Coordinates of C-alpha atoms and ligand atoms in Angstrom, one line a residue:
X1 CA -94.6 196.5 45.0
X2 CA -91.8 196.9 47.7
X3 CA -90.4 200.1 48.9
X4 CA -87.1 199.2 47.0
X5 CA -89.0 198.6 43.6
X6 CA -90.7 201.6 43.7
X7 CA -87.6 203.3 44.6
X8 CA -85.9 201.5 41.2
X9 CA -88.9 201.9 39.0
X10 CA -88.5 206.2 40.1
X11 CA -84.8 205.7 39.0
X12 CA -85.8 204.0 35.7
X13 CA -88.3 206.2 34.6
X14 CA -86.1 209.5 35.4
X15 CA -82.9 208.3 34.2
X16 CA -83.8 204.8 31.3
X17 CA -83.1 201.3 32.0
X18 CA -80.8 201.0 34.8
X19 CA -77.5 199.0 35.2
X20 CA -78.2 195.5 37.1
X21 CA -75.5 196.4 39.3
X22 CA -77.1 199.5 40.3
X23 CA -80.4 197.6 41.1
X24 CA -78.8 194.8 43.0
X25 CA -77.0 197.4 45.4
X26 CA -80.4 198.9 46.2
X27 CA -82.0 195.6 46.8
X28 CA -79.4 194.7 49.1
X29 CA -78.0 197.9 50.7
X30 CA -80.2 200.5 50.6
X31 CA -82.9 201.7 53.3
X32 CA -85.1 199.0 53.0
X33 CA -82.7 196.6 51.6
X34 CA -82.1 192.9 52.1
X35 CA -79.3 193.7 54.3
X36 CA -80.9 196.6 56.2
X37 CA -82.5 194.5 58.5
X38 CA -81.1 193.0 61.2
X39 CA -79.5 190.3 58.9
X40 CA -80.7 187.1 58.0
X41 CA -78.9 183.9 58.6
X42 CA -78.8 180.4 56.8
X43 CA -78.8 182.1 53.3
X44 CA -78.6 178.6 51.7
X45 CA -81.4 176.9 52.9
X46 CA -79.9 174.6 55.4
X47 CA -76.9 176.3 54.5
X48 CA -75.0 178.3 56.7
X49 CA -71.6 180.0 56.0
X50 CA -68.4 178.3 57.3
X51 CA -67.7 180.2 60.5
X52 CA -72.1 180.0 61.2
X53 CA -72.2 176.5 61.2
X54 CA -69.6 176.2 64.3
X55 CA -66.4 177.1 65.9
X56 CA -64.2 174.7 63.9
X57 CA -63.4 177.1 61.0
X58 CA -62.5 179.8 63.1
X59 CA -60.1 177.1 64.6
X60 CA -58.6 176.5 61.6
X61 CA -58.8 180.0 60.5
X62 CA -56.6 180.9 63.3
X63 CA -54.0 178.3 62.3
X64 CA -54.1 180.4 59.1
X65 CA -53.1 183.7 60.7
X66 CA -50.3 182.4 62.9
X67 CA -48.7 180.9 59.5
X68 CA -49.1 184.2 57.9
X69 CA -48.0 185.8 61.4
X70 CA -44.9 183.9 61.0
X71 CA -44.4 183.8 57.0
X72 CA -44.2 188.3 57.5
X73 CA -41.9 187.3 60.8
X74 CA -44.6 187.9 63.5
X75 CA -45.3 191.6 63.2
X76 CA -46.7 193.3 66.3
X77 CA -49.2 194.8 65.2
X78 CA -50.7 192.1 63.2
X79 CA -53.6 193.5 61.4
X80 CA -56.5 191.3 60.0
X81 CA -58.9 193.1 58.4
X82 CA -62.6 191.3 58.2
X83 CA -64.6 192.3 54.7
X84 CA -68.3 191.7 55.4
X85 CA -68.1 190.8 58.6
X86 CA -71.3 190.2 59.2
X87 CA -72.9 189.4 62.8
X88 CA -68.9 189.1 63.7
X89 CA -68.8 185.2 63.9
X90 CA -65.6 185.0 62.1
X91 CA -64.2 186.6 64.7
X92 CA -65.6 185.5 67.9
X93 CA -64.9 182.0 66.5
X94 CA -61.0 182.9 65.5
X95 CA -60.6 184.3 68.9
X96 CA -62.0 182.0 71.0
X97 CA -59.4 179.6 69.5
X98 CA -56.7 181.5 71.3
X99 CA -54.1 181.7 68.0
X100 CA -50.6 182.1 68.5
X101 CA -50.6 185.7 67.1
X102 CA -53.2 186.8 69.8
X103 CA -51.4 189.6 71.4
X104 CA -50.6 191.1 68.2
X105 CA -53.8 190.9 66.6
X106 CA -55.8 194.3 65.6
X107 CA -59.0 192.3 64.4
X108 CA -60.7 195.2 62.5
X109 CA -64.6 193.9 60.6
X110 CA -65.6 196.0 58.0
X111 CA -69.1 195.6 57.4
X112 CA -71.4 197.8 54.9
X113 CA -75.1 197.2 56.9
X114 CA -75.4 199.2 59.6
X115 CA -77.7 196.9 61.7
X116 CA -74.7 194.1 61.6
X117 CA -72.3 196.4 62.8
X118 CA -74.6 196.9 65.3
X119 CA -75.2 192.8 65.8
X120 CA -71.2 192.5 65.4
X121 CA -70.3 194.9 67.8
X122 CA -72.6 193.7 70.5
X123 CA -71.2 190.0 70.5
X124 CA -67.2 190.8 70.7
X125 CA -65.5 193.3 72.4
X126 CA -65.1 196.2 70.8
X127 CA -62.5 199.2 71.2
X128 CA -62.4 202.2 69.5
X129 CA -61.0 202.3 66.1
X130 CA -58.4 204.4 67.2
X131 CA -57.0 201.8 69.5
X132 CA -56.1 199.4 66.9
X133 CA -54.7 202.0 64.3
X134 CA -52.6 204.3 66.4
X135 CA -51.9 201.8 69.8
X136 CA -49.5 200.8 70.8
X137 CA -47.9 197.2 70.2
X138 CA -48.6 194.3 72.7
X139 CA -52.1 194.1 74.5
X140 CA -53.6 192.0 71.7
X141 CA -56.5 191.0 70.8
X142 CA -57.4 194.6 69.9
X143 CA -61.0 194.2 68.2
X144 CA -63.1 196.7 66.1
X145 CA -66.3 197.1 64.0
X146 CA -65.9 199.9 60.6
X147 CA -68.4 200.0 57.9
X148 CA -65.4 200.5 55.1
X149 CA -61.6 199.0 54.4
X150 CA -59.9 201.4 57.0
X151 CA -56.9 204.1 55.0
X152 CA -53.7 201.6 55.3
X153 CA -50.8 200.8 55.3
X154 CA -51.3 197.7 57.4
X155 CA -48.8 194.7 57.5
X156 CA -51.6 191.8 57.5
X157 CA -54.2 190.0 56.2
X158 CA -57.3 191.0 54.6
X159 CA -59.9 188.5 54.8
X160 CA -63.4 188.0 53.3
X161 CA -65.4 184.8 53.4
X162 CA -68.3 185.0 51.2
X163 CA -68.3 189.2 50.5
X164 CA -67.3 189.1 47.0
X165 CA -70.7 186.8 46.0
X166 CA -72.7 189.7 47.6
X167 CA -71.0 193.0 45.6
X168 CA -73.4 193.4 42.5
X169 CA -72.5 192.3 39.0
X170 CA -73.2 193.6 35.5
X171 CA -74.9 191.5 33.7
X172 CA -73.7 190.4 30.1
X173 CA -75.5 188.4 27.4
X174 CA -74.2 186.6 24.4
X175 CA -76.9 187.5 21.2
X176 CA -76.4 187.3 17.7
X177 CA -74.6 190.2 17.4
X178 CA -72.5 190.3 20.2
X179 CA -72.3 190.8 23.6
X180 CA -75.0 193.2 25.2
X181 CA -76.0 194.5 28.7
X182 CA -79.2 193.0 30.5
X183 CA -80.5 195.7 32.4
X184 CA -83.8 197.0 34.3
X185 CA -86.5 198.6 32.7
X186 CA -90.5 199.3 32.9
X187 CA -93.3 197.2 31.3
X188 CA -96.4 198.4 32.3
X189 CA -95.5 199.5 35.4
X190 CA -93.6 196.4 36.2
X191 CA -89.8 196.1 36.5
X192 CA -88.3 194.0 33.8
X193 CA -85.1 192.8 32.1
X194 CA -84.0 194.8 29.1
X195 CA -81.0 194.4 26.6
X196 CA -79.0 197.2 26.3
X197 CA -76.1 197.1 23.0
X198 CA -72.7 199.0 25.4
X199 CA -69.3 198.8 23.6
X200 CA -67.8 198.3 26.8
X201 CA -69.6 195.0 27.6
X202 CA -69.1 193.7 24.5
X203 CA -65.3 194.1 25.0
X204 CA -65.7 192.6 28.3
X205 CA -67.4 189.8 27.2
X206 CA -65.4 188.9 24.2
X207 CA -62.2 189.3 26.4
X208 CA -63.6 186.6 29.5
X209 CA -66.1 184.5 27.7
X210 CA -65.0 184.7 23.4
X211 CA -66.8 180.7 23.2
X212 CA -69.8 181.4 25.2
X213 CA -73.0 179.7 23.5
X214 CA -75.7 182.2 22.2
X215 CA -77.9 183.0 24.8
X216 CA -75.9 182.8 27.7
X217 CA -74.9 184.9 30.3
X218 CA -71.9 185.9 32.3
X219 CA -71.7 188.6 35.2
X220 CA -68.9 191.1 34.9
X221 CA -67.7 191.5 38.4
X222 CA -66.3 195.2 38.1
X223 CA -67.1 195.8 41.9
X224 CA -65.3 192.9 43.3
X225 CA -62.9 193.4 41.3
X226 CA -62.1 197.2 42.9
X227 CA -62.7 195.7 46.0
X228 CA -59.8 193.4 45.8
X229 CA -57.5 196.3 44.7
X230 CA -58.6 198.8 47.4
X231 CA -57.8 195.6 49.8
X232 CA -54.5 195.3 48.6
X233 CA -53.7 199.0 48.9
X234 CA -54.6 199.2 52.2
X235 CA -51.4 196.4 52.8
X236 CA -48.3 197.1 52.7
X237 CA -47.3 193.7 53.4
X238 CA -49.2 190.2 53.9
X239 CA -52.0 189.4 51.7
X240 CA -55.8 189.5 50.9
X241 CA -57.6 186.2 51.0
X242 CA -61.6 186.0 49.5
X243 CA -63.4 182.5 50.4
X244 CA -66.1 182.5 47.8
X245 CA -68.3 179.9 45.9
X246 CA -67.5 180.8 42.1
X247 CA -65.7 179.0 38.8
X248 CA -62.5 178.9 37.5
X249 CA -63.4 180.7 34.6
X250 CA -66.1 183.1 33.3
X251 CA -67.0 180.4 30.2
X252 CA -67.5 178.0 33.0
X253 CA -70.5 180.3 34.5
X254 CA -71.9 181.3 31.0
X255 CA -72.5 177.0 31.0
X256 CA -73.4 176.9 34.8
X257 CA -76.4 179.0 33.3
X258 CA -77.5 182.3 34.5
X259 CA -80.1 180.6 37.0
X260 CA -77.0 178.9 38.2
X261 CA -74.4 181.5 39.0
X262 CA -77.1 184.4 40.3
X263 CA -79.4 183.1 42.8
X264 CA -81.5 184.2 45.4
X265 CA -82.5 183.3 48.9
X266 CA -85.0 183.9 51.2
X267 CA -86.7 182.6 54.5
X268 CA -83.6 179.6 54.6
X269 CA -84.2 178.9 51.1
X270 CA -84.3 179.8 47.6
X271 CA -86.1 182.8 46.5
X272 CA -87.6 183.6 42.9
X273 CA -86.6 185.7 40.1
X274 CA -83.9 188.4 40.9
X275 CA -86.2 191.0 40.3
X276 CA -88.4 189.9 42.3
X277 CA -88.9 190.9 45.6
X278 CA -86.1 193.6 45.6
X279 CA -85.2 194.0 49.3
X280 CA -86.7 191.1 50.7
X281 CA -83.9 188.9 49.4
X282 CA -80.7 188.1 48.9
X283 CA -78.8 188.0 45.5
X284 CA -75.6 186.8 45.1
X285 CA -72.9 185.8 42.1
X286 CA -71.0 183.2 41.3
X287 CA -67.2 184.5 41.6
X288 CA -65.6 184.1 37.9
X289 CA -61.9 183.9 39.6
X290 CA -60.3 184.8 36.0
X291 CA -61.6 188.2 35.9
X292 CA -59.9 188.9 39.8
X293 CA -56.6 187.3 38.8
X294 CA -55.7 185.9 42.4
X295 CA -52.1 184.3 42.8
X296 CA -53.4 181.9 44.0
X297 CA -56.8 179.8 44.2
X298 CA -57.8 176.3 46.1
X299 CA -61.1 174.6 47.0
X300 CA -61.7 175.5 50.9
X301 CA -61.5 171.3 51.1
X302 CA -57.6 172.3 50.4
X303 CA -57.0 174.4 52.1
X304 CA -58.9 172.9 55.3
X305 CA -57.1 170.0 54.6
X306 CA -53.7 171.5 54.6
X307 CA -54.4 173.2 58.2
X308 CA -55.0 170.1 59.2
X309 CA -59.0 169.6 59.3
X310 CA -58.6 165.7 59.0
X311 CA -56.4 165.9 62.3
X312 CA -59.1 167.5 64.3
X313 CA -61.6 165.4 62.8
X314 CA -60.1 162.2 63.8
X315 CA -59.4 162.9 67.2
X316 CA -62.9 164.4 67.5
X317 CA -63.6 161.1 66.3
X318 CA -62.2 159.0 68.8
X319 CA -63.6 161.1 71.4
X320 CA -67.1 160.8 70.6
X321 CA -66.2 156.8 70.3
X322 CA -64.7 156.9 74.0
X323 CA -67.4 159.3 75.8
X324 CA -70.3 158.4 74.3
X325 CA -71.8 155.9 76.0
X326 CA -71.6 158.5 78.9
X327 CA -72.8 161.4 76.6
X328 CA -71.5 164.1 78.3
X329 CA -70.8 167.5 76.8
X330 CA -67.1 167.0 75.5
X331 CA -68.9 163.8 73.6
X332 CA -71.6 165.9 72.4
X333 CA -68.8 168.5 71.4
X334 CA -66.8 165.9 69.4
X335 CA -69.9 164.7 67.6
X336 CA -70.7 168.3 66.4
X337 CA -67.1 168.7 65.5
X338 CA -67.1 165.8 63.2
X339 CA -70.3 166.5 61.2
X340 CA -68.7 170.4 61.1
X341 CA -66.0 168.7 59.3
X342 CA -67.7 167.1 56.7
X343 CA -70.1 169.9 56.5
X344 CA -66.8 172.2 55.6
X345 CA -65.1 169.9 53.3
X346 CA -67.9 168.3 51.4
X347 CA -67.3 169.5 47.9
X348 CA -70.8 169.8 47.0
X349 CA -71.3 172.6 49.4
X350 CA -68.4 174.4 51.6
X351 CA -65.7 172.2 51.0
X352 CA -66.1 173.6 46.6
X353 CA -66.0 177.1 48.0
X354 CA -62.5 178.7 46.1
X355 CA -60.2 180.0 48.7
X356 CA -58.6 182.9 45.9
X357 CA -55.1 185.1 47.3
X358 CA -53.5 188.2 46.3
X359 CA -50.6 189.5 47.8
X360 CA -50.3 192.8 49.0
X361 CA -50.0 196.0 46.6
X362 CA -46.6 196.4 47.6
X363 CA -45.4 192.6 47.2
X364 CA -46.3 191.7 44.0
X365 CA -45.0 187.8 43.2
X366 CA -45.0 186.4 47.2
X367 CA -48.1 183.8 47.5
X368 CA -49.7 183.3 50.7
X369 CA -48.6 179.9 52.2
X370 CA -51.1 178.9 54.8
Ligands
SAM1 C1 -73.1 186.7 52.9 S1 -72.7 187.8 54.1 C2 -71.3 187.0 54.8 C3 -71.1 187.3 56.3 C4 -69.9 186.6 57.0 N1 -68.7 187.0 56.3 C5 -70.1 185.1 57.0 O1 -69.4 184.4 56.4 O2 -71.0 184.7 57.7 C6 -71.9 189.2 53.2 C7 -71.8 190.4 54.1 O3 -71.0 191.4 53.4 C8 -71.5 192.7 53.7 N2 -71.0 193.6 52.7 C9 -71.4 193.7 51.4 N3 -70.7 194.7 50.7 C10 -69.8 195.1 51.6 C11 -68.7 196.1 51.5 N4 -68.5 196.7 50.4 N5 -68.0 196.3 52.6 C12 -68.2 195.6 53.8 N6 -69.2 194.7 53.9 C13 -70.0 194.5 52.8 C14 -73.0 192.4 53.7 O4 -73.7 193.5 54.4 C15 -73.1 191.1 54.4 O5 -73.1 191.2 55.8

């Protein structure tokens, strides 16, 4: 039994079956959770997230932030704020690229684990918090590593790429006579699943999923969902963007299957059942987008595409073709870029991710352009 079961199977037997969202968050976060380690990369099997699989997203994400720059007319300071930063390649990537808004960028990660702040803030340079919230304008890039979403208002962006999948679900299935609660209960000193009849699920899941079959599962995504609003408070102008592999719609996941929209990985591949193994691996959740009501949502594909992805690709393209009967390292560059390209816009993997906006609290009805 791991140290994280045992701490679960204490909880169940003080307190009765415990919410799967409850059990998730100590598998991932607590002291010997997934994430207290010193993080573990390539979460997908050969997967890695976009900005871990090279510097071109961080490219393009920089093209992003100058269009937003300019769309709030280039404020000074120009605050992104990073959710689940991670290891901090987002940022190192974004940077490196040099974007138009440098000198006004305040680049603040927020990241929950402690030993990725640690990671994050050994590979960028790091100032003190109070430097990029009370400073003074000019002097940009201003960089810092926070383990929450800093007290606003900020005139920015908040930006999260693949956070939301990692912020623990309820889980809700579809029986005979309604909607119930899957949570975690003791068999014989095992943890297992146990259905729980909650009025407030079975609103929930009439209201996202009324045509589900029998049998099938949703997740209710109540923590992503507050996440997104504290994210929006914390702006008082610009907008909160979540890359995220998810569906359109809730129904959609209840037919993806439950195997199919919470999944676990381990040692760069898939792991087993979700309650195996608490703490030594991941879980994450398919993103139902209906029940976080963006303004706006796009395939990453898009949106790459519309920063102009194919542009960069081409013209890696003909370099590799020029240089590479020399082979030097701008050929060897190219060549990387263009199979980062793909890798980023194939729609069986990156390129499906949905790129989901929100404006700012403040700005209800303005969509995020870039
Ligand atoms: C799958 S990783 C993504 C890391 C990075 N964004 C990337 O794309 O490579 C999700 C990260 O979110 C962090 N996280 C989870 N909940 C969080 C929260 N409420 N606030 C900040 N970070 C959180 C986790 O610790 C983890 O580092």
């Amino acid at each position: 039994m791991t140290a994280v079961e045992e701490v679960v199977l204490g909880l169940v037997r003080r307190r009765g079956a415990l919410p799967a969202d409850e059990a998730i968050d100590l598998a991932l976060y607590s002291e010997h959770g997934f994430y207290a380690g010193s993080g573990r990369a390539g979460r997908r099997g050969d997967f890695l997230t976009s900005p871990e699989a090279g510097p071109l997203f961080g490219v393009l994400v920089g093209r992003a932030l100058d269009g937003w720059w300019r769309d709030l007319d280039r404020p000074d300071p120009f605050v992104v704020i990073e959710g689940g930063a991670g290891t901090g390649m987002l940022a190192r990537t974004t940077l490196a690229a040099a974007p138009g808004c440098a000198r006004a960028l305040r680049w603040v990660c927020v990241e929950r684990s402690a030993a990725l702040r640690g990671r994050a803030a050994a590979a960028l340079p790091v100032e003190p918090a109070a430097r990029v919230f009370g400073g003074p304008a000019g002097g940009g890039p201003v960089v810092t590593v926070v383990e929450d979403l800093p007290a606003g208002p900020f005139t920015g962006v908040v930006l999260a790429n693949e956070l939301l999948d990692n912020l623990p679900p309820i889980i809700a299935e579809r029986t005979v006579g309604g909607w119930v609660e899957v949570r975690v209960g003791e068999e014989r000193g095992r943890l297992v699943e146990v259905l729980v009849p909650s009025t407030e699920v079975g609103r929930a899941g009439e209201r996202w999923a009324p045509q589900a079959p029998l049998g099938s599962r949703i997740p209710l995504v109540r923590q992503a969902a507050r996440w997104v609003e504290r994210a929006r408070s914390v702006l008082d102008a610009g907008w909160v963007v979540c890359i995220d592999y998810g569906a359109a719609t809730s129904t959609d996941l209840a037919e993806r299957g439950f195997d199919g929209w919470l999944r676990t990985y381990r040692s760069h591949g898939r792991g087993g059942g979700w309650l195996d193994d608490l703490g030594l691996q991941d879980i994450t959740c398919d993103v139902p987008a209906d029940q976080l009501q963006p303004a706006a949502i796009e395939a990453q594909a898009a949106w790459l595409g519309r920063l102009g992805i194919d542009e960069l690709a081409q013209a890696a393209r003909s370099t590799w073709h020029e240089r590479a009967a020399i082979g030097d390292l701008a050929a060897l560059r190219a060549r990387s870029r263009v199979s980062e390209a793909a890798a980023l816009t194939d729609r069986a993997g990156l390129g499906g991710f949905l790129v989901l906006s929100w404006p700012a609290g403040a700005m209800s009805g303005r969509r995020a352009s870039s």
